Backbone as ProteinMPNN parsed JSONL, in Angstrom:
{"seq_chain_A": "XXXXXXXXXXXXXXXXXXXXXXXXXXXXXXXXXXXXXXXXXXXXXXXXXXXXXXXXXXXXXXXXXXXXXXXXXXXXXXXXXXXXXXXXXXXXXXXXXXXXXXXXXXXXXXXXXXXXXXXXXXXXXXXXXXXXXXXXXXXXXXXXXXXXXXXXXXXXXXXXXXXXXXXXXXXXXXXXXXXXXXXXXXXXXXXXXXXXXXXXX", "coords_chain_A": {"N_chain_A": [[50.616, 28.842, 66.628], [48.515, 26.356, 65.176], [47.751, 26.855, 61.805], [44.624, 28.101, 60.846], [42.432, 27.097, 58.417], [40.147, 27.448, 55.642], [38.232, 25.407, 53.526], [38.386, 25.661, 49.986], [36.974, 25.54, 46.863], [37.868, 26.888, 44.711], [40.533, 27.377, 44.932], [43.298, 25.699, 44.472], [45.723, 25.796, 45.639], [45.524, 26.175, 48.35], [46.176, 25.434, 51.842], [44.305, 23.625, 52.847], [43.732, 22.007, 50.768], [45.877, 20.468, 50.482], [47.067, 17.333, 50.898], [49.226, 16.478, 52.514], [49.388, 18.455, 54.452], [46.959, 18.128, 55.752], [47.313, 15.548, 56.805], [49.376, 16.077, 58.573], [48.122, 17.676, 60.459], [46.434, 15.864, 61.609], [48.033, 14.267, 63.09], [49.013, 13.267, 66.375], [49.918, 15.693, 68.823], [52.868, 16.343, 70.616], [54.539, 17.54, 73.465], [57.807, 18.046, 74.553], [59.455, 18.627, 77.469], [62.457, 19.365, 78.374], [65.748, 19.933, 79.422], [68.13, 18.867, 78.66], [69.708, 18.915, 75.819], [70.664, 17.029, 73.922], [69.429, 14.61, 74.714], [66.764, 15.407, 74.478], [66.566, 15.864, 71.705], [67.009, 13.272, 70.721], [64.821, 11.906, 71.831], [62.751, 13.338, 70.635], [63.097, 12.748, 67.889], [62.59, 10.018, 67.947], [59.872, 9.918, 68.733], [58.762, 11.31, 66.599], [59.16, 9.516, 64.539], [57.231, 7.756, 65.225], [54.949, 8.968, 64.507], [54.173, 11.349, 65.74], [53.692, 14.899, 66.134], [56.141, 16.956, 67.181], [56.9, 19.218, 69.784], [59.265, 21.31, 71.483], [60.598, 22.332, 74.643], [62.57, 24.007, 77.141], [62.261, 25.137, 79.559], [60.097, 26.73, 82.041], [59.197, 29.358, 81.161], [59.461, 28.986, 78.365], [57.617, 26.945, 77.946], [55.259, 28.29, 78.641], [55.203, 30.199, 76.593], [54.866, 28.548, 74.332], [52.342, 27.517, 74.859], [50.649, 29.579, 74.226], [50.206, 29.314, 71.601], [49.834, 26.652, 70.991], [48.122, 23.591, 71.906], [49.031, 20.875, 73.071], [48.322, 17.32, 72.976], [49.717, 15.537, 74.41], [52.423, 15.268, 76.771], [55.81, 15.203, 77.842], [57.641, 15.577, 80.663], [60.576, 16.65, 82.175], [61.542, 16.333, 85.489], [63.567, 17.753, 86.839], [64.944, 20.704, 86.009], [67.259, 23.063, 84.512], [69.166, 25.265, 86.661], [68.081, 24.684, 89.146], [65.394, 24.633, 88.709], [61.998, 23.482, 88.807], [60.24, 20.843, 87.264], [57.694, 20.397, 88.061], [56.243, 22.755, 88.17], [55.871, 23.198, 85.493], [54.257, 21.029, 84.853], [51.962, 21.724, 86.287], [51.216, 24.083, 84.929], [50.73, 23.106, 82.34], [48.619, 21.306, 82.795], [46.687, 23.091, 83.647], [46.249, 24.419, 81.293], [45.099, 22.468, 79.717], [43.031, 20.044, 80.759], [42.679, 17.601, 79.663], [45.072, 16.833, 78.633], [47.638, 14.423, 78.43], [50.105, 13.816, 80.636], [53.373, 12.854, 81.251], [55.743, 12.465, 83.712], [59.197, 12.486, 83.734], [62.102, 11.397, 85.234], [65.222, 11.538, 87.14], [65.021, 11.923, 89.767], [63.622, 10.003, 91.485], [61.057, 9.387, 93.667], [58.67, 8.804, 96.31], [57.455, 11.133, 97.275], [57.826, 13.126, 95.233], [56.548, 11.853, 93.136], [53.896, 11.715, 94.046], [53.306, 14.474, 94.219], [53.54, 15.197, 91.529], [51.417, 13.789, 90.316], [49.254, 14.892, 91.713], [49.339, 17.44, 90.685], [48.599, 17.08, 88.096], [49.803, 15.195, 86.373], [49.663, 12.13, 84.511], [51.185, 9.932, 84.799], [54.331, 8.666, 86.102], [57.685, 8.289, 85.585], [60.785, 6.749, 86.29], [64.128, 7.57, 85.373], [66.492, 5.374, 83.763], [64.251, 5.678, 81.016], [62.596, 4.605, 78.099], [61.246, 5.378, 74.778], [59.208, 3.517, 74.339], [58.419, 2.932, 76.984], [57.437, 5.427, 77.796], [55.362, 5.929, 75.958], [53.696, 3.822, 76.574], [53.012, 4.566, 79.137], [51.367, 6.739, 78.666], [49.03, 5.486, 78.099], [48.16, 4.56, 80.499], [46.277, 5.852, 82.158], [44.354, 5.266, 84.032], [44.297, 3.8, 87.334], [46.028, 0.855, 88.568], [44.771, -1.885, 90.022], [45.959, -4.251, 90.397], [48.57, -4.103, 91.16], [51.355, -5.26, 93.018], [51.301, -5.424, 96.559], [53.528, -5.005, 99.071], [54.982, -6.145, 102.183], [57.359, -5.159, 102.937], [59.673, -3.509, 104.999], [60.713, -0.089, 105.205], [64.055, 1.07, 104.861], [66.329, 2.992, 106.945], [67.844, 4.648, 105.321], [66.248, 4.781, 103.057], [63.983, 6.048, 104.085], [65.138, 8.487, 104.797], [65.858, 9.409, 102.256], [63.333, 9.68, 101.075], [62.283, 11.69, 102.702], [64.012, 13.815, 102.124], [63.34, 14.245, 99.445], [60.684, 14.909, 99.698], [60.842, 17.408, 100.927], [62.332, 18.713, 98.968], [60.45, 18.789, 96.9], [58.566, 20.439, 98.096], [59.94, 22.852, 98.161], [60.247, 23.513, 95.559], [62.468, 22.374, 94.385], [64.655, 23.809, 95.254], [67.814, 23.808, 96.223], [69.352, 25.054, 98.273], [67.386, 26.087, 100.05], [66.09, 23.736, 100.728], [68.127, 22.357, 102.096], [68.393, 24.092, 104.255], [65.881, 23.815, 105.548], [66.042, 21.172, 106.294], [68.01, 21.253, 108.115], [70.618, 20.877, 107.329], [73.886, 21.03, 105.878], [74.429, 22.724, 102.791], [76.316, 21.608, 101.01], [76.511, 19.025, 101.989], [73.966, 18.027, 101.443], [74.048, 18.221, 98.658], [76.048, 16.338, 98.085], [74.769, 13.972, 98.897], [72.706, 13.83, 97.028], [74.192, 13.579, 94.687], [75.342, 11.063, 95.089], [73.203, 9.436, 94.656], [73.009, 9.567, 92.014], [71.289, 11.27, 90.6], [69.577, 13.25, 88.121]], "CA_chain_A": [[49.318, 28.171, 66.599], [48.246, 25.734, 63.888], [47.021, 27.763, 60.948], [43.233, 27.727, 60.604], [42.121, 27.324, 57.004], [38.818, 27.06, 55.187], [38.323, 24.756, 52.228], [37.91, 26.491, 48.879], [37.016, 24.782, 45.624], [38.458, 27.71, 43.67], [41.957, 27.579, 45.189], [43.962, 24.414, 44.636], [46.976, 25.98, 46.361], [45.26, 26.403, 49.761], [46.634, 24.333, 52.699], [43.249, 22.633, 53.054], [43.702, 21.099, 49.625], [47.147, 19.766, 50.495], [46.919, 16.133, 51.738], [50.286, 16.374, 53.505], [49.035, 19.363, 55.534], [45.871, 17.484, 56.482], [47.882, 14.444, 57.573], [50.159, 16.631, 59.672], [47.214, 18.172, 61.488], [45.783, 14.739, 62.263], [48.996, 13.608, 63.954], [48.971, 13.742, 67.767], [50.983, 16.652, 69.138], [53.564, 16.021, 71.857], [55.499, 18.525, 73.96], [58.887, 17.52, 75.376], [60.069, 19.653, 78.313], [63.719, 18.722, 78.756], [66.848, 20.868, 79.19], [69.261, 18.141, 78.078], [69.43, 19.061, 74.391], [70.93, 15.78, 73.202], [68.361, 13.663, 75.047], [65.515, 15.934, 73.914], [66.584, 15.617, 70.253], [66.846, 11.83, 70.504], [63.434, 11.574, 72.164], [61.894, 13.954, 69.612], [63.193, 11.963, 66.647], [61.934, 8.736, 68.169], [58.427, 10.119, 68.693], [58.388, 11.705, 65.235], [59.081, 8.274, 63.752], [55.99, 7.079, 65.614], [53.806, 9.713, 63.98], [53.818, 12.52, 66.55], [54.246, 16.229, 65.862], [56.842, 17.213, 68.439], [57.329, 20.547, 70.199], [60.252, 21.195, 72.539], [60.818, 23.466, 75.536], [63.582, 23.674, 78.135], [62.003, 25.904, 80.785], [58.714, 27.15, 82.217], [58.851, 30.443, 80.227], [59.295, 28.437, 77.016], [56.34, 26.229, 77.964], [54.208, 29.315, 78.629], [55.171, 30.79, 75.257], [54.289, 27.563, 73.411], [50.917, 27.338, 75.148], [49.88, 30.665, 73.601], [49.971, 28.938, 70.202], [49.56, 25.216, 70.848], [47.57, 22.822, 73.027], [49.362, 19.476, 72.774], [47.547, 16.301, 73.657], [50.634, 14.746, 75.212], [53.625, 15.978, 77.217], [56.815, 14.505, 78.65], [58.275, 16.658, 81.419], [61.667, 16.293, 83.082], [61.264, 16.936, 86.79], [64.643, 18.65, 87.263], [65.433, 21.533, 84.928], [68.451, 23.843, 84.861], [69.007, 26.336, 87.634], [67.239, 24.196, 90.241], [63.975, 24.801, 88.363], [61.222, 22.254, 88.955], [59.293, 20.518, 86.215], [56.345, 20.36, 88.62], [55.567, 23.987, 87.773], [55.473, 22.987, 84.095], [53.104, 20.113, 84.897], [50.817, 22.515, 86.744], [50.839, 24.996, 83.85], [50.181, 22.306, 81.24], [47.314, 20.779, 83.21], [45.762, 24.226, 83.669], [45.934, 24.751, 79.901], [44.224, 21.417, 79.184], [42.883, 18.925, 81.696], [42.69, 16.358, 78.896], [46.447, 16.528, 78.223], [48.278, 13.316, 79.137], [51.437, 14.287, 81.002], [54.241, 11.885, 81.919], [56.933, 13.06, 84.321], [60.349, 11.611, 83.551], [63.106, 11.987, 86.119], [66.176, 10.775, 87.933], [64.624, 12.177, 91.148], [62.502, 9.1, 91.735], [60.687, 9.239, 95.071], [57.232, 8.829, 96.542], [57.007, 12.515, 97.451], [57.716, 13.829, 93.96], [55.529, 11.174, 92.334], [52.594, 12.162, 94.55], [53.104, 15.867, 93.818], [53.349, 15.238, 90.077], [50.058, 13.329, 90.026], [48.325, 15.893, 92.256], [49.365, 18.63, 89.83], [48.0, 16.801, 86.796], [50.467, 14.16, 85.578], [48.942, 10.853, 84.49], [52.122, 8.881, 85.164], [55.626, 9.106, 86.592], [58.674, 7.271, 85.256], [62.169, 7.006, 86.686], [65.13, 7.332, 84.338], [66.282, 5.566, 82.327], [63.023, 5.181, 80.402], [62.663, 4.838, 76.66], [60.012, 5.803, 74.111], [58.185, 2.494, 74.593], [57.929, 3.125, 78.352], [56.664, 6.673, 77.86], [54.121, 5.774, 75.201], [52.847, 2.916, 77.356], [52.528, 5.335, 80.288], [50.259, 7.578, 78.218], [47.826, 4.663, 78.094], [47.884, 4.075, 81.854], [45.658, 6.957, 82.889], [43.642, 4.695, 85.183], [45.153, 3.077, 88.262], [46.082, -0.59, 88.425], [44.513, -2.521, 91.308], [46.712, -5.495, 90.451], [49.946, -3.878, 91.583], [51.688, -5.988, 94.238], [51.474, -4.664, 97.799], [54.451, -5.798, 99.877], [55.102, -5.791, 103.603], [58.759, -4.853, 103.198], [59.887, -2.288, 105.761], [61.645, 0.859, 104.608], [65.287, 1.255, 105.618], [66.552, 4.373, 107.37], [68.309, 5.399, 104.158], [65.092, 5.018, 102.199], [63.166, 7.057, 104.744], [65.842, 9.759, 104.665], [65.744, 9.784, 100.84], [61.966, 10.151, 100.853], [62.118, 12.979, 103.39], [64.733, 14.815, 101.338], [62.57, 14.563, 98.238], [59.461, 15.586, 100.114], [61.185, 18.819, 101.125], [62.707, 19.234, 97.648], [59.206, 19.091, 96.188], [57.937, 21.591, 98.752], [60.698, 24.072, 97.889], [60.441, 23.687, 94.122], [63.814, 21.887, 94.093], [65.656, 24.787, 95.66], [68.749, 23.034, 97.049], [69.732, 25.813, 99.468], [66.252, 26.153, 100.967], [65.869, 22.372, 101.21], [69.153, 22.093, 103.101], [68.075, 24.889, 105.447], [64.739, 23.21, 106.239], [66.451, 19.881, 106.833], [69.08, 21.462, 109.085], [71.753, 20.204, 106.721], [74.708, 21.918, 105.061], [74.107, 22.588, 101.371], [77.258, 20.674, 100.385], [76.156, 17.672, 102.424], [72.803, 17.635, 100.652], [74.49, 18.042, 97.271], [76.758, 15.051, 98.016], [73.775, 12.898, 99.003], [72.014, 13.758, 95.745], [75.147, 13.055, 93.703], [75.523, 9.628, 95.328], [72.04, 8.738, 94.099], [73.141, 9.708, 90.551], [70.106, 11.896, 90.07], [69.86, 14.226, 87.076]], "C_chain_A": [[49.111, 27.559, 65.232], [47.383, 26.66, 63.058], [45.626, 27.247, 60.694], [42.903, 28.066, 59.167], [40.694, 26.918, 56.714], [38.961, 26.486, 53.8], [37.753, 25.662, 51.166], [38.063, 25.722, 47.589], [37.711, 25.558, 44.525], [39.953, 27.896, 43.851], [42.625, 26.253, 45.477], [45.243, 24.53, 45.431], [46.767, 26.192, 47.852], [45.726, 25.216, 50.58], [45.594, 23.247, 52.869], [43.21, 21.618, 51.931], [44.967, 20.252, 49.555], [47.058, 18.565, 51.432], [47.991, 16.05, 52.818], [50.015, 17.276, 54.7], [47.945, 18.747, 56.4], [46.402, 16.369, 57.361], [48.648, 14.955, 58.777], [49.266, 17.085, 60.801], [46.541, 17.041, 62.241], [46.746, 13.985, 63.184], [48.861, 14.134, 65.381], [50.161, 14.649, 68.044], [51.546, 16.378, 70.529], [54.546, 17.135, 72.209], [56.524, 17.829, 74.844], [59.507, 18.683, 76.136], [61.314, 19.038, 78.933], [64.862, 19.688, 78.445], [68.138, 20.191, 78.731], [69.018, 18.075, 76.575], [69.612, 17.758, 73.622], [69.813, 14.754, 73.453], [67.039, 14.104, 74.433], [65.445, 15.662, 72.411], [66.352, 14.145, 69.949], [65.401, 11.408, 70.744], [62.486, 12.114, 71.097], [61.916, 13.142, 68.324], [62.462, 10.632, 66.779], [60.419, 8.865, 68.103], [57.947, 10.547, 67.306], [58.273, 10.485, 64.334], [57.801, 7.504, 64.054], [54.748, 7.874, 65.225], [53.356, 10.905, 64.797], [54.396, 13.796, 65.934], [54.846, 16.698, 67.174], [57.219, 18.687, 68.606], [58.335, 20.361, 71.328], [60.373, 22.485, 73.337], [61.826, 23.025, 76.589], [63.35, 24.378, 79.463], [60.53, 26.267, 80.866], [58.346, 28.317, 81.298], [58.647, 29.955, 78.795], [57.983, 27.667, 76.905], [55.19, 27.228, 77.862], [54.078, 29.949, 77.253], [54.521, 29.839, 74.246], [52.783, 27.414, 73.61], [50.052, 28.469, 74.592], [49.52, 30.308, 72.168], [49.564, 27.484, 70.013], [48.894, 24.647, 72.1], [47.825, 21.353, 72.741], [48.489, 18.503, 73.547], [48.39, 15.481, 74.615], [51.83, 15.603, 75.628], [54.509, 15.048, 78.029], [57.624, 15.592, 79.344], [59.368, 16.109, 82.325], [61.437, 17.035, 84.393], [62.297, 17.982, 87.193], [65.188, 19.397, 86.055], [66.606, 22.378, 85.41], [68.131, 24.941, 85.874], [68.116, 25.966, 88.797], [65.754, 24.403, 89.972], [63.267, 23.454, 88.424], [60.247, 22.07, 87.798], [57.864, 20.454, 86.728], [55.556, 21.611, 88.249], [55.091, 23.889, 86.328], [54.255, 22.074, 84.023], [51.843, 20.884, 85.276], [50.307, 23.432, 85.64], [50.182, 24.253, 82.689], [48.789, 21.785, 81.575], [46.267, 21.893, 83.241], [45.338, 24.604, 82.255], [44.979, 23.737, 79.287], [44.176, 20.241, 80.145], [42.919, 17.581, 80.977], [44.095, 15.938, 78.477], [47.015, 15.392, 79.08], [49.738, 13.681, 79.368], [52.198, 13.199, 81.747], [55.467, 12.62, 82.436], [58.063, 12.039, 84.253], [61.513, 12.191, 84.338], [64.079, 11.006, 86.73], [65.897, 10.96, 89.418], [63.427, 11.297, 91.509], [62.237, 8.969, 93.224], [59.175, 9.302, 95.191], [56.722, 10.258, 96.586], [56.82, 13.231, 96.118], [56.682, 13.177, 93.048], [54.134, 11.632, 92.738], [52.303, 13.59, 94.093], [52.82, 15.968, 92.327], [51.921, 14.848, 89.705], [49.021, 14.334, 90.532], [48.226, 17.111, 91.349], [48.877, 18.359, 88.416], [48.679, 15.768, 85.933], [49.653, 12.87, 85.616], [49.867, 9.703, 84.882], [53.483, 9.475, 85.464], [56.631, 7.988, 86.337], [60.06, 7.687, 85.713], [63.09, 6.742, 85.501], [65.988, 6.13, 84.728], [64.966, 4.957, 81.861], [63.089, 5.511, 78.92], [61.296, 5.221, 76.093], [58.884, 4.803, 74.342], [57.566, 2.691, 75.976], [57.007, 4.34, 78.433], [55.329, 6.523, 77.15], [53.153, 4.847, 75.937], [52.236, 3.669, 78.531], [51.367, 6.244, 79.908], [48.938, 6.803, 78.264], [47.429, 4.15, 79.464], [47.275, 5.173, 82.715], [44.925, 6.452, 84.126], [44.62, 3.935, 86.068], [45.059, 1.578, 88.043], [45.918, -1.233, 89.794], [45.303, -3.818, 91.471], [48.152, -5.337, 90.877], [50.202, -4.578, 92.915], [51.859, -5.031, 95.416], [52.341, -5.513, 98.717], [54.453, -5.317, 101.318], [56.544, -5.424, 103.96], [58.889, -3.519, 103.931], [60.89, -1.394, 105.043], [62.879, 0.985, 105.495], [65.401, 2.726, 106.017], [67.009, 5.229, 106.202], [67.162, 5.739, 103.223], [64.202, 6.11, 102.782], [63.806, 8.445, 104.634], [65.702, 10.286, 103.24], [64.348, 10.338, 100.547], [61.731, 11.509, 101.513], [62.816, 14.1, 102.628], [63.91, 15.223, 100.123], [61.233, 15.222, 98.552], [59.724, 17.084, 100.271], [61.629, 19.459, 99.813], [61.468, 19.638, 96.863], [58.537, 20.333, 96.764], [58.62, 22.907, 98.387], [60.901, 24.324, 96.398], [61.852, 23.341, 93.688], [64.882, 22.96, 94.279], [66.587, 24.099, 96.663], [69.079, 23.755, 98.36], [68.612, 25.842, 100.501], [65.944, 24.774, 101.546], [66.857, 22.024, 102.313], [68.849, 22.845, 104.392], [66.947, 24.246, 106.241], [65.103, 21.883, 106.883], [67.527, 20.02, 107.912], [70.372, 20.83, 108.63], [72.575, 21.215, 105.922], [74.407, 21.66, 103.588], [75.022, 21.589, 100.676], [76.951, 19.235, 100.758], [74.973, 17.157, 101.62], [73.2, 17.37, 99.205], [75.211, 16.707, 97.1], [75.786, 13.879, 98.062], [73.048, 12.725, 97.664], [72.926, 13.18, 94.659], [75.34, 11.563, 93.848], [74.376, 8.811, 94.732], [72.027, 8.819, 92.577], [71.871, 10.264, 89.935], [70.509, 12.909, 89.022], [68.646, 15.052, 86.776]], "O_chain_A": [[49.482, 28.16, 64.224], [46.39, 27.195, 63.551], [45.451, 26.075, 60.359], [43.079, 29.208, 58.742], [40.1, 26.134, 57.454], [39.719, 27.007, 52.982], [36.761, 26.355, 51.395], [39.166, 25.294, 47.25], [38.108, 24.979, 43.514], [40.593, 28.519, 43.004], [42.536, 25.735, 46.59], [45.807, 23.522, 45.858], [47.748, 26.377, 48.573], [45.686, 24.088, 50.089], [45.94, 22.076, 53.019], [42.719, 20.503, 52.107], [45.108, 19.413, 48.665], [46.982, 18.748, 52.647], [47.708, 15.6, 53.928], [50.358, 16.93, 55.831], [47.995, 18.828, 57.627], [46.004, 16.241, 58.519], [48.596, 14.369, 59.858], [49.601, 16.907, 61.972], [46.12, 17.221, 63.383], [46.311, 13.148, 63.975], [48.618, 15.325, 65.578], [51.268, 14.408, 67.563], [50.799, 16.204, 71.492], [55.29, 17.613, 71.353], [56.161, 17.109, 75.774], [60.027, 19.618, 75.528], [61.229, 18.281, 79.9], [64.945, 20.208, 77.332], [69.127, 20.866, 78.445], [68.211, 17.27, 76.11], [68.797, 17.425, 72.762], [69.321, 14.117, 72.523], [66.279, 13.278, 73.927], [64.396, 15.275, 71.897], [65.596, 13.802, 69.04], [64.828, 10.649, 69.963], [61.537, 11.438, 70.7], [60.868, 12.878, 67.736], [61.801, 10.177, 65.845], [59.749, 8.031, 67.494], [56.847, 10.184, 66.89], [57.398, 10.422, 63.47], [57.343, 6.7, 63.242], [53.629, 7.498, 65.573], [52.264, 11.426, 64.574], [55.45, 13.772, 65.298], [54.137, 16.826, 68.172], [57.775, 19.313, 67.704], [58.274, 19.369, 72.054], [60.266, 23.583, 72.791], [61.936, 21.839, 76.901], [64.147, 24.237, 80.39], [59.796, 26.134, 79.887], [57.272, 28.284, 80.697], [57.768, 30.448, 78.088], [57.312, 27.732, 75.876], [54.256, 27.03, 77.084], [52.966, 30.21, 76.793], [53.726, 30.264, 73.407], [52.04, 27.211, 72.65], [48.834, 28.319, 74.501], [48.631, 30.923, 71.579], [49.004, 27.129, 68.976], [49.079, 25.157, 73.205], [46.949, 20.656, 72.23], [47.984, 18.816, 74.625], [47.871, 14.818, 75.512], [52.203, 16.545, 74.929], [54.026, 14.219, 78.8], [58.227, 16.436, 78.682], [59.125, 15.22, 83.141], [61.167, 18.236, 84.393], [61.953, 18.986, 87.817], [65.818, 18.802, 85.181], [66.906, 22.396, 86.604], [67.018, 25.463, 85.942], [67.462, 26.831, 89.379], [64.943, 24.357, 90.897], [63.859, 22.415, 88.131], [59.533, 22.992, 87.405], [56.921, 20.455, 85.937], [54.345, 21.545, 88.037], [54.042, 24.427, 85.976], [53.338, 22.308, 83.236], [50.79, 20.715, 84.661], [49.098, 23.546, 85.437], [49.194, 24.721, 82.125], [47.888, 21.818, 80.737], [45.104, 21.671, 82.904], [44.213, 25.054, 82.035], [44.152, 24.084, 78.444], [45.165, 19.53, 80.322], [43.158, 16.546, 81.599], [44.294, 14.814, 78.017], [46.886, 15.404, 80.304], [50.509, 13.835, 78.421], [51.721, 12.683, 82.758], [56.147, 13.316, 81.682], [57.908, 10.887, 84.657], [61.879, 13.349, 84.138], [63.808, 9.809, 86.827], [66.461, 10.245, 90.246], [62.345, 11.804, 91.804], [63.095, 8.492, 93.967], [58.486, 9.788, 94.294], [55.681, 10.569, 96.006], [55.791, 13.867, 95.888], [56.015, 13.864, 92.275], [53.29, 11.904, 91.884], [51.199, 13.889, 93.638], [51.957, 16.739, 91.908], [51.29, 15.503, 88.874], [48.025, 14.596, 89.857], [47.172, 17.739, 91.249], [48.749, 19.285, 87.616], [48.186, 15.475, 84.844], [49.029, 12.553, 86.629], [49.4, 8.627, 85.253], [53.764, 10.626, 85.132], [56.453, 6.869, 86.817], [60.461, 8.839, 85.545], [62.869, 5.814, 84.724], [66.193, 5.891, 85.918], [64.61, 3.85, 82.265], [63.579, 6.572, 78.533], [60.32, 5.369, 76.829], [57.732, 5.197, 74.522], [56.346, 2.626, 76.131], [55.944, 4.292, 79.051], [54.291, 6.934, 77.668], [51.941, 5.064, 75.924], [51.079, 3.441, 78.884], [50.481, 6.496, 80.724], [47.87, 7.387, 78.444], [46.47, 3.388, 79.589], [47.696, 5.397, 83.85], [44.882, 7.134, 85.149], [45.66, 3.477, 85.594], [44.123, 1.09, 87.41], [46.813, -1.144, 90.636], [45.315, -4.413, 92.549], [48.888, -6.321, 90.95], [49.382, -4.507, 93.83], [52.475, -3.973, 95.291], [51.946, -6.613, 99.103], [53.984, -4.221, 101.626], [56.909, -5.382, 105.135], [58.288, -2.521, 103.532], [61.796, -1.875, 104.362], [62.774, 1.004, 106.721], [64.68, 3.585, 105.508], [66.622, 6.392, 106.089], [67.102, 6.835, 102.665], [63.726, 6.987, 102.061], [63.121, 9.442, 104.409], [65.456, 11.475, 103.038], [64.206, 11.344, 99.853], [61.059, 12.372, 100.948], [62.28, 15.201, 102.501], [63.797, 16.409, 99.811], [60.718, 16.004, 97.754], [58.942, 17.918, 99.814], [61.335, 20.629, 99.57], [61.438, 20.698, 96.237], [58.012, 21.17, 96.029], [57.971, 23.949, 98.309], [61.635, 25.234, 96.012], [62.381, 23.929, 92.745], [65.877, 23.005, 93.555], [66.204, 23.841, 97.804], [69.086, 23.14, 99.427], [68.857, 25.645, 101.691], [65.58, 24.655, 102.716], [66.478, 21.465, 103.342], [69.023, 22.31, 105.487], [67.033, 24.138, 107.464], [64.532, 21.512, 107.909], [67.912, 19.037, 108.545], [71.138, 20.307, 109.44], [72.019, 22.154, 105.353], [74.161, 20.523, 103.185], [74.564, 20.806, 99.844], [77.111, 18.328, 99.941], [74.963, 16.011, 101.17], [72.739, 16.403, 98.597], [75.017, 16.018, 96.098], [75.963, 12.898, 97.339], [72.807, 11.601, 97.225], [72.487, 12.393, 93.82], [75.488, 10.858, 92.849], [74.55, 7.652, 94.356], [71.167, 8.232, 91.921], [71.422, 9.801, 88.887], [71.645, 13.383, 89.018], [68.694, 15.931, 85.916]]}, "name": "protein", "num_of_chains": 1, "seq": "XXXXXXXXXXXXXXXXXXXXXXXXXXXXXXXXXXXXXXXXXXXXXXXXXXXXXXXXXXXXXXXXXXXXXXXXXXXXXXXXXXXXXXXXXXXXXXXXXXXXXXXXXXXXXXXXXXXXXXXXXXXXXXXXXXXXXXXXXXXXXXXXXXXXXXXXXXXXXXXXXXXXXXXXXXXXXXXXXXXXXXXXXXXXXXXXXXXXXXXXX"}
């Protein structure tokens, strides 16, 4: 937790009298929930250059531990974490900790079903990979909906419908591959191959 200090005219060595400490506290705090260490480090450095104080977590338990000491104003959450863990649980936990927190879900599992679930659980926006720091920062500013988005009459293909159904069930099962395959009446290896073909991560 950020150290709480009181100003004291008799102590020039107190943190409150240190301009660099004051500046650090005024910087917006951002939490990155990402289990790809290399990508997380790159993203963290990029946001730090933009003036953010960056925290990092790779799992729901790590997020829960950080929330006992910090309440970031911003968060970037990867939808698919190691061990078939779902970032949706992290979104839910973060939103419960602070309804004002702006949460962007970043994922290779781009689908209507997961986007809807992410927003229902508290995310302000949803971006498909690859997305860069500019995209994420812009998404933080898009809390309101855009009525100008084009509405098309294009029909969905059978493959698209199948993809959406798979992701709907994935979201329902917390991205448990085995349970998703069972509910879809599909062999686990078949489902795994379908996901690999989409190059999801």
